[in-house]
XYZ file of N, CA and C in Angstrom:
480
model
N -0.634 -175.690 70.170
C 0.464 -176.621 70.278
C 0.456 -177.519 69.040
N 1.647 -177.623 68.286
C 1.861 -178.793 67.044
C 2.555 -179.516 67.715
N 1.725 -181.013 67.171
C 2.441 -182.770 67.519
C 2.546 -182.676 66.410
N 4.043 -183.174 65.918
C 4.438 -184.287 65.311
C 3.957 -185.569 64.981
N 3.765 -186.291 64.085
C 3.738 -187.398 64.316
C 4.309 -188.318 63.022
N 5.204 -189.499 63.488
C 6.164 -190.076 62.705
C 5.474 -191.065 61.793
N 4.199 -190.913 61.834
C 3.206 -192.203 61.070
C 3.692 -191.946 59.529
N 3.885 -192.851 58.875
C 3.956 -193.202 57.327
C 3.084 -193.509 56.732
N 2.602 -193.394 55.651
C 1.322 -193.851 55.118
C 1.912 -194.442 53.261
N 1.880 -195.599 53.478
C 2.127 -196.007 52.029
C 1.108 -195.204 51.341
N 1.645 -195.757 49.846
C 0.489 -195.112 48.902
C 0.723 -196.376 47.715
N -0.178 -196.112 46.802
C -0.856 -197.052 45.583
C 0.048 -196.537 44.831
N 0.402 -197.121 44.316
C 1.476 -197.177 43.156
C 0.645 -197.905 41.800
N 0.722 -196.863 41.080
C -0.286 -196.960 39.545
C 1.202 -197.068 38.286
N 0.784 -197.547 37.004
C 1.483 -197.877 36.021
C 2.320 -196.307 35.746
N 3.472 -196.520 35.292
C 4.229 -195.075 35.674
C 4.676 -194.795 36.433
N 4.337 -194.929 37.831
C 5.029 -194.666 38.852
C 6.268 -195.097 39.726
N 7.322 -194.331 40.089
C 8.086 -195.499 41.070
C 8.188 -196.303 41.552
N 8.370 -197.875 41.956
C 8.411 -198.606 43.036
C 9.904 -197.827 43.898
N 9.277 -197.452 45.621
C 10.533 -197.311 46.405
C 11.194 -197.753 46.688
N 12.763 -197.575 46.452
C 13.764 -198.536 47.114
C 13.555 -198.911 48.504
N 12.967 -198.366 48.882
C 12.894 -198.870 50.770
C 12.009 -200.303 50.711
N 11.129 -200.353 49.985
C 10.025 -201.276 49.911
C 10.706 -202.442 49.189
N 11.734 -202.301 48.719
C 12.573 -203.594 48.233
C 13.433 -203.852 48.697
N 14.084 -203.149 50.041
C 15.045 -203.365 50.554
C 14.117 -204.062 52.431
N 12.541 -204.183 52.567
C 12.231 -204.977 53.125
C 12.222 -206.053 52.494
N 11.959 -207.009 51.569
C 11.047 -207.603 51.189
C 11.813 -209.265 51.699
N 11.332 -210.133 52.277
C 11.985 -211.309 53.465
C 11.183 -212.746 52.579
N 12.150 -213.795 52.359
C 11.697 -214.895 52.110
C 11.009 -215.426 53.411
N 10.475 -216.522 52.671
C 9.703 -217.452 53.758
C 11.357 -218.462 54.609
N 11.872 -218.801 54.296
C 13.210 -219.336 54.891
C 13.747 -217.715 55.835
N 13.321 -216.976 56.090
C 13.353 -215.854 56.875
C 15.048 -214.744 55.835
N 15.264 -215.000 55.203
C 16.218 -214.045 54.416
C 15.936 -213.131 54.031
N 16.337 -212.085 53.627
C 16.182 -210.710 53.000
C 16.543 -210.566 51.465
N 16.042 -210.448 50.532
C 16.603 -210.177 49.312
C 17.398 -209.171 49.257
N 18.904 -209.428 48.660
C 19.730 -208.680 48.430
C 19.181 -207.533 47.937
N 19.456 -206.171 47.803
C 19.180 -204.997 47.091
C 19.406 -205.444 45.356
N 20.566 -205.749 45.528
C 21.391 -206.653 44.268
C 20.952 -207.403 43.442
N 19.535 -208.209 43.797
C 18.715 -208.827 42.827
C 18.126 -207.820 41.900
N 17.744 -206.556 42.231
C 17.088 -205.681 41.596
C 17.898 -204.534 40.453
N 18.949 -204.241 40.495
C 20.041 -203.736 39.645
C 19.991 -204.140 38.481
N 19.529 -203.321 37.595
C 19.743 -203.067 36.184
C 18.630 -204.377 35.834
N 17.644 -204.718 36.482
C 17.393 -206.217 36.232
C 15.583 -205.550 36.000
N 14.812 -206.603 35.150
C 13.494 -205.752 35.572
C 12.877 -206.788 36.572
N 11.327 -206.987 36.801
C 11.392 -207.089 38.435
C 10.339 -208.006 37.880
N 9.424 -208.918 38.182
C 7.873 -209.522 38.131
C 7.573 -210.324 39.599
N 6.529 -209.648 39.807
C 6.117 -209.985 41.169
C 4.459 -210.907 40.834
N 4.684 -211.607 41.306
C 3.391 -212.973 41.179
C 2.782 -212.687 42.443
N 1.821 -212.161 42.378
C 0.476 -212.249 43.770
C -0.178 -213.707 43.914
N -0.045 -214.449 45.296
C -0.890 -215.425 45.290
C -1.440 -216.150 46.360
N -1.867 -217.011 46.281
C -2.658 -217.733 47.893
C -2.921 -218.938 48.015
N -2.473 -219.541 49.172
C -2.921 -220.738 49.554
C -4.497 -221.389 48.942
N -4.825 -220.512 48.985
C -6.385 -221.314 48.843
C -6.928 -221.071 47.528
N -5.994 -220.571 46.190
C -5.720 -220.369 45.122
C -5.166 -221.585 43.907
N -5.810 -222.551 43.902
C -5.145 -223.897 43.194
C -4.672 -223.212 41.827
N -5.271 -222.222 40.903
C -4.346 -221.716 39.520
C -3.598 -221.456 40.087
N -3.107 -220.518 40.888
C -1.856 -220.426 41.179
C -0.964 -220.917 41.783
N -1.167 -222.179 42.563
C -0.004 -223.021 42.647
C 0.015 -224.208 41.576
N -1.013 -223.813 40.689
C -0.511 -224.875 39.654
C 0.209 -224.495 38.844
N 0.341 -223.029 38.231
C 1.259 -222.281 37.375
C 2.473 -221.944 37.992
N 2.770 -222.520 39.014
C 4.396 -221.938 39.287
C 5.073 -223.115 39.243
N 4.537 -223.858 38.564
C 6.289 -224.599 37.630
C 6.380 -223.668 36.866
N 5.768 -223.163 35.868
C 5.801 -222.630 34.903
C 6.364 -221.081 35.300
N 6.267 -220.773 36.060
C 6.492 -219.143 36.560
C 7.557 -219.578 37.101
N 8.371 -220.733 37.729
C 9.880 -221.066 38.329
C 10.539 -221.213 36.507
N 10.014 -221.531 35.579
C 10.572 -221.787 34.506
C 11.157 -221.085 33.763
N 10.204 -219.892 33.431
C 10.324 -218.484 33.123
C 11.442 -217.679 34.480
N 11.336 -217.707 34.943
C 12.391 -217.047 35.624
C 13.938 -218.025 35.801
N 14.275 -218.870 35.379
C 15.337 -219.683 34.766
C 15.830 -219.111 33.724
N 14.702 -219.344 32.554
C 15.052 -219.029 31.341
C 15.518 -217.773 31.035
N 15.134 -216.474 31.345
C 15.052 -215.001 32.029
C 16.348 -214.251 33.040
N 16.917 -215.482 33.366
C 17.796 -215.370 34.434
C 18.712 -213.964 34.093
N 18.972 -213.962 33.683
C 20.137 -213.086 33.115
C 19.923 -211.723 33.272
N 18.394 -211.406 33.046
C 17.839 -209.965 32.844
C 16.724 -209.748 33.618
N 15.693 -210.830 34.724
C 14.698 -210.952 34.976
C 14.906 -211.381 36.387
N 14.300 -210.683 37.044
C 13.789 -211.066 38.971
C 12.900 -211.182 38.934
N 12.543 -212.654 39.460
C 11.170 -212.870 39.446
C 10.175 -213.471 40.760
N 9.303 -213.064 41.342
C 9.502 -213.395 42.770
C 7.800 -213.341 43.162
N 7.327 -214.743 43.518
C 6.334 -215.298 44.407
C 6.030 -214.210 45.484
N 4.805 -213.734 45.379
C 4.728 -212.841 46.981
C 3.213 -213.643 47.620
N 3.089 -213.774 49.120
C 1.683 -214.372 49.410
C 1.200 -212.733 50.562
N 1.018 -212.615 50.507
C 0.649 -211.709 52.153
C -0.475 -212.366 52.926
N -0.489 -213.837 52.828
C -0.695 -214.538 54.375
C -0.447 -214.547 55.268
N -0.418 -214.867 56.655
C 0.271 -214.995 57.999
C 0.998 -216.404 57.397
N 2.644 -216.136 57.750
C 3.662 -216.181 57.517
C 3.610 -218.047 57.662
N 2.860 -218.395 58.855
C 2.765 -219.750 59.698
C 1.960 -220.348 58.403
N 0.707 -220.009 57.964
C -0.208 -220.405 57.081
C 0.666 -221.037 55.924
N 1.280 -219.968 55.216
C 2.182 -219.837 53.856
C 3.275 -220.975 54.238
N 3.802 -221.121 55.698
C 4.951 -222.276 56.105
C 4.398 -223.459 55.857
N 3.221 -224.112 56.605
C 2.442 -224.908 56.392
C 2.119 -225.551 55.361
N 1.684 -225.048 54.584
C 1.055 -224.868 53.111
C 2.529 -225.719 52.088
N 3.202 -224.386 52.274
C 4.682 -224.561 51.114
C 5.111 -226.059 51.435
N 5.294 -226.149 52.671
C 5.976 -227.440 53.583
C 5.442 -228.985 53.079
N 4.324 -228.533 52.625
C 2.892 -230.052 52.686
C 2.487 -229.869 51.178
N 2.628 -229.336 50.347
C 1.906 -229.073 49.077
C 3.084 -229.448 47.926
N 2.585 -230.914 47.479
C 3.836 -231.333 46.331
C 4.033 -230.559 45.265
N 3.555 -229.496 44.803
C 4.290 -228.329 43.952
C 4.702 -227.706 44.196
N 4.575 -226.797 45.373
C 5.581 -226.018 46.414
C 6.725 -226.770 46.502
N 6.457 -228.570 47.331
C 8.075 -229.002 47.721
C 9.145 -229.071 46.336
N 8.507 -228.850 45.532
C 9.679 -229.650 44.017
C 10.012 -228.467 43.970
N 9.475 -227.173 43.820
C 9.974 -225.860 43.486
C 11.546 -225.688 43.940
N 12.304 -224.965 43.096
C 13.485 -224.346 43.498
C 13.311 -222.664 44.186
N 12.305 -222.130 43.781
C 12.764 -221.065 44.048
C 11.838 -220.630 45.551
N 11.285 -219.477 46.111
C 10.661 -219.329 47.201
C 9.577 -218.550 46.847
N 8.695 -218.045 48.190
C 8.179 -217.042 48.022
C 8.602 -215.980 48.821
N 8.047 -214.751 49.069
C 7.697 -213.179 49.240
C 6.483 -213.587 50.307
N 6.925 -213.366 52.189
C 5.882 -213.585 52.894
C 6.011 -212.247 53.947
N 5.178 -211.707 54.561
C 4.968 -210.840 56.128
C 5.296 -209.352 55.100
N 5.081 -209.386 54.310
C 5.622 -207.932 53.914
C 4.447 -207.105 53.093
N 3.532 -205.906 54.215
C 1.968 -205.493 53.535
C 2.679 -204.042 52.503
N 3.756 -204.262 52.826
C 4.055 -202.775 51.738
C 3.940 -202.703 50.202
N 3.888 -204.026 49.735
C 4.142 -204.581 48.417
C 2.039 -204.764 48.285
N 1.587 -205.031 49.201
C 0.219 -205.148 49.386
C -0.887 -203.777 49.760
N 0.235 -203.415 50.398
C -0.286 -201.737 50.229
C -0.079 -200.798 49.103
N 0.701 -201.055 48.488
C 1.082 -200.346 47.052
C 0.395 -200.757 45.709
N 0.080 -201.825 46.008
C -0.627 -202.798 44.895
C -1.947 -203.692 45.582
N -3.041 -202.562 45.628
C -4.218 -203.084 46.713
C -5.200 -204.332 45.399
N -4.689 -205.377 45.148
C -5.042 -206.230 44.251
C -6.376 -206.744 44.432
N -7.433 -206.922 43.989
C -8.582 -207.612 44.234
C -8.377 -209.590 43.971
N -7.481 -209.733 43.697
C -7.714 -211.445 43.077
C -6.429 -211.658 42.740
N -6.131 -213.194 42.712
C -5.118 -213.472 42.471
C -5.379 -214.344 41.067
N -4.484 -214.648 40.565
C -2.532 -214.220 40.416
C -2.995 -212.959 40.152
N -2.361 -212.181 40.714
C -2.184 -210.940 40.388
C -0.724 -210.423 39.817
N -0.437 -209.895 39.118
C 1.347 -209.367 38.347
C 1.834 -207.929 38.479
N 2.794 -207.720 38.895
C 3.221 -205.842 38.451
C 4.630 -206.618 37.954
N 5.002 -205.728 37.125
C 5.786 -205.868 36.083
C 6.702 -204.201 36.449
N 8.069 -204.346 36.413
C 8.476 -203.459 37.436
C 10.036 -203.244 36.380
N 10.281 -202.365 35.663
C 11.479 -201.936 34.652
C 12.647 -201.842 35.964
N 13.697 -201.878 35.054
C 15.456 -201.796 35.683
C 15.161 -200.568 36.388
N 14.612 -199.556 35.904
C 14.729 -198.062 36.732
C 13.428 -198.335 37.621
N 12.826 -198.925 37.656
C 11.579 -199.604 39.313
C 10.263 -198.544 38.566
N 10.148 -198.208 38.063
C 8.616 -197.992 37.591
C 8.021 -198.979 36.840
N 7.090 -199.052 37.565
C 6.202 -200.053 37.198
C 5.414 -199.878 35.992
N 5.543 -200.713 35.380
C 5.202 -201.078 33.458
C 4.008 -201.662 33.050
N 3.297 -202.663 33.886
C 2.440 -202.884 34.046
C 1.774 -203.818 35.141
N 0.616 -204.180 35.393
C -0.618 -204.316 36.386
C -1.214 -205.666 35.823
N -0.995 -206.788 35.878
C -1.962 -207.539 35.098
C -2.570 -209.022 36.100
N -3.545 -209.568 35.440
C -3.655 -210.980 35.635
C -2.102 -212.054 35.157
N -2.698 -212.894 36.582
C -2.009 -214.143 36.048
C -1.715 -214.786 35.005
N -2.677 -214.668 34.125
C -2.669 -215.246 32.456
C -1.708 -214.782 31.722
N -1.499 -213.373 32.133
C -0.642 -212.815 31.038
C 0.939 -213.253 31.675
N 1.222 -214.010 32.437
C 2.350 -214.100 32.514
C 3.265 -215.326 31.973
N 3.274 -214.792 30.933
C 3.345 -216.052 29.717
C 5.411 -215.727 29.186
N 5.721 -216.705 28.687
C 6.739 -216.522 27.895
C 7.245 -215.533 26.795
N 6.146 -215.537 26.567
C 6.160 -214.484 25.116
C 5.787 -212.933 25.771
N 4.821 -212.653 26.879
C 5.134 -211.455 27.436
C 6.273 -210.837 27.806
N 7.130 -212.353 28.439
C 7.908 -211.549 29.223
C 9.435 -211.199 28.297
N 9.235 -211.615 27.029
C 10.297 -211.292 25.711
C 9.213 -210.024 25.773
N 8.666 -209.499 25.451
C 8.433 -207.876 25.444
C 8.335 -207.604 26.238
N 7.999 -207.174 27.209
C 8.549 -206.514 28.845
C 10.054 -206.476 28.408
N 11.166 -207.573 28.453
C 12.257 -207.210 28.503
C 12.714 -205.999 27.337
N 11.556 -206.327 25.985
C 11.989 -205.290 24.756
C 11.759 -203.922 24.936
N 10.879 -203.775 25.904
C 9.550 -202.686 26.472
C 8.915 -202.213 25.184
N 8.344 -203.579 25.049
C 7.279 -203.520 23.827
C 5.894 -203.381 24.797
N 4.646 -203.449 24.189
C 3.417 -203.821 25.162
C 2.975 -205.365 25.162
N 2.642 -205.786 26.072
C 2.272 -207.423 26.169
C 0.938 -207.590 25.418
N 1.079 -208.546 25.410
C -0.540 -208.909 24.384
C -1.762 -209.162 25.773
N -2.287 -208.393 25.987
C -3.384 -208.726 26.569
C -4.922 -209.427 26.134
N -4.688 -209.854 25.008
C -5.969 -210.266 24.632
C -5.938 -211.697 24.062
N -6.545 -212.243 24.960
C -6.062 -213.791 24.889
C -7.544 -214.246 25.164
């Protein structure tokens, strides 16, 4: 006798490879919204890994809300935590660099965490108009001047 069975199994997504449209057509702010499909069109993508209990990284997102201002035009740029959702509410709600922020984060969604099994934060994937992912990096590198080559699809300077 053959069972079926409807189980899915993400997979790791390495430099080169696709990001799936399905996996961006979950992806839910913390204010409970869905990102349009539409943010992602013709646009390239930078996803910021990070955590509550991570002070570099809530100290660098003025600077990562800045860059994605400046960027606007050609650049999606988007906070992800994969905390429990309540934690990340808490946190954002009570933490005076979170409240000044304009923009949000990326919460409840392990597909982006299953694809990109990160050891440490800030963690970065860097994600081209056609969704293959360009590169894998630390927080550091997510600098101004990277993200003028990413948009050139030059290589970023990693050696800092």
């Amino acid at each position: 006798m053959l069972i079926a069975s409807k189980t899915s199994f993400s997979q790791v997504i390495s430099v080169g490879e696709l990001l799936p449209k399905q996996t961006l057509d979950s992806l839910q702010l913390l204010d409970g919204s869905y990102i349009p499909s539409s943010e992602f069109e013709n646009k390239y993508v930078i996803f910021e890994f990070w955590s509550t209990w991570c002070s570099t990284c809530v100290k660098n997102m003025p600077k990562i809300q800045d860059i994605k201002g400046e960027f606007a035009d050609s650049l999606t740029l988007f906070l992800v935590n994969n905390q429990k959702e309540e934690l990340v509410r808490g946190f954002w709600n009570s933490n005076a660099v979170t409240q000044s922020l304009k923009m949000s984060t990326i919460v409840g969604n392990s597909k982006l965490k299953e694809h990109f099994p990160y050891k440490g934060v800030p963690y970065v994937v860097w994600v081209g108009p056609d969704l293959t992912v360009k590169h894998l990096t630390n927080g550091r590198y997510l600098t101004k001047e990277n993200v003028q080559l990413f948009l050139k699809g030059q290589p970023l300077q990693l050696s800092k």
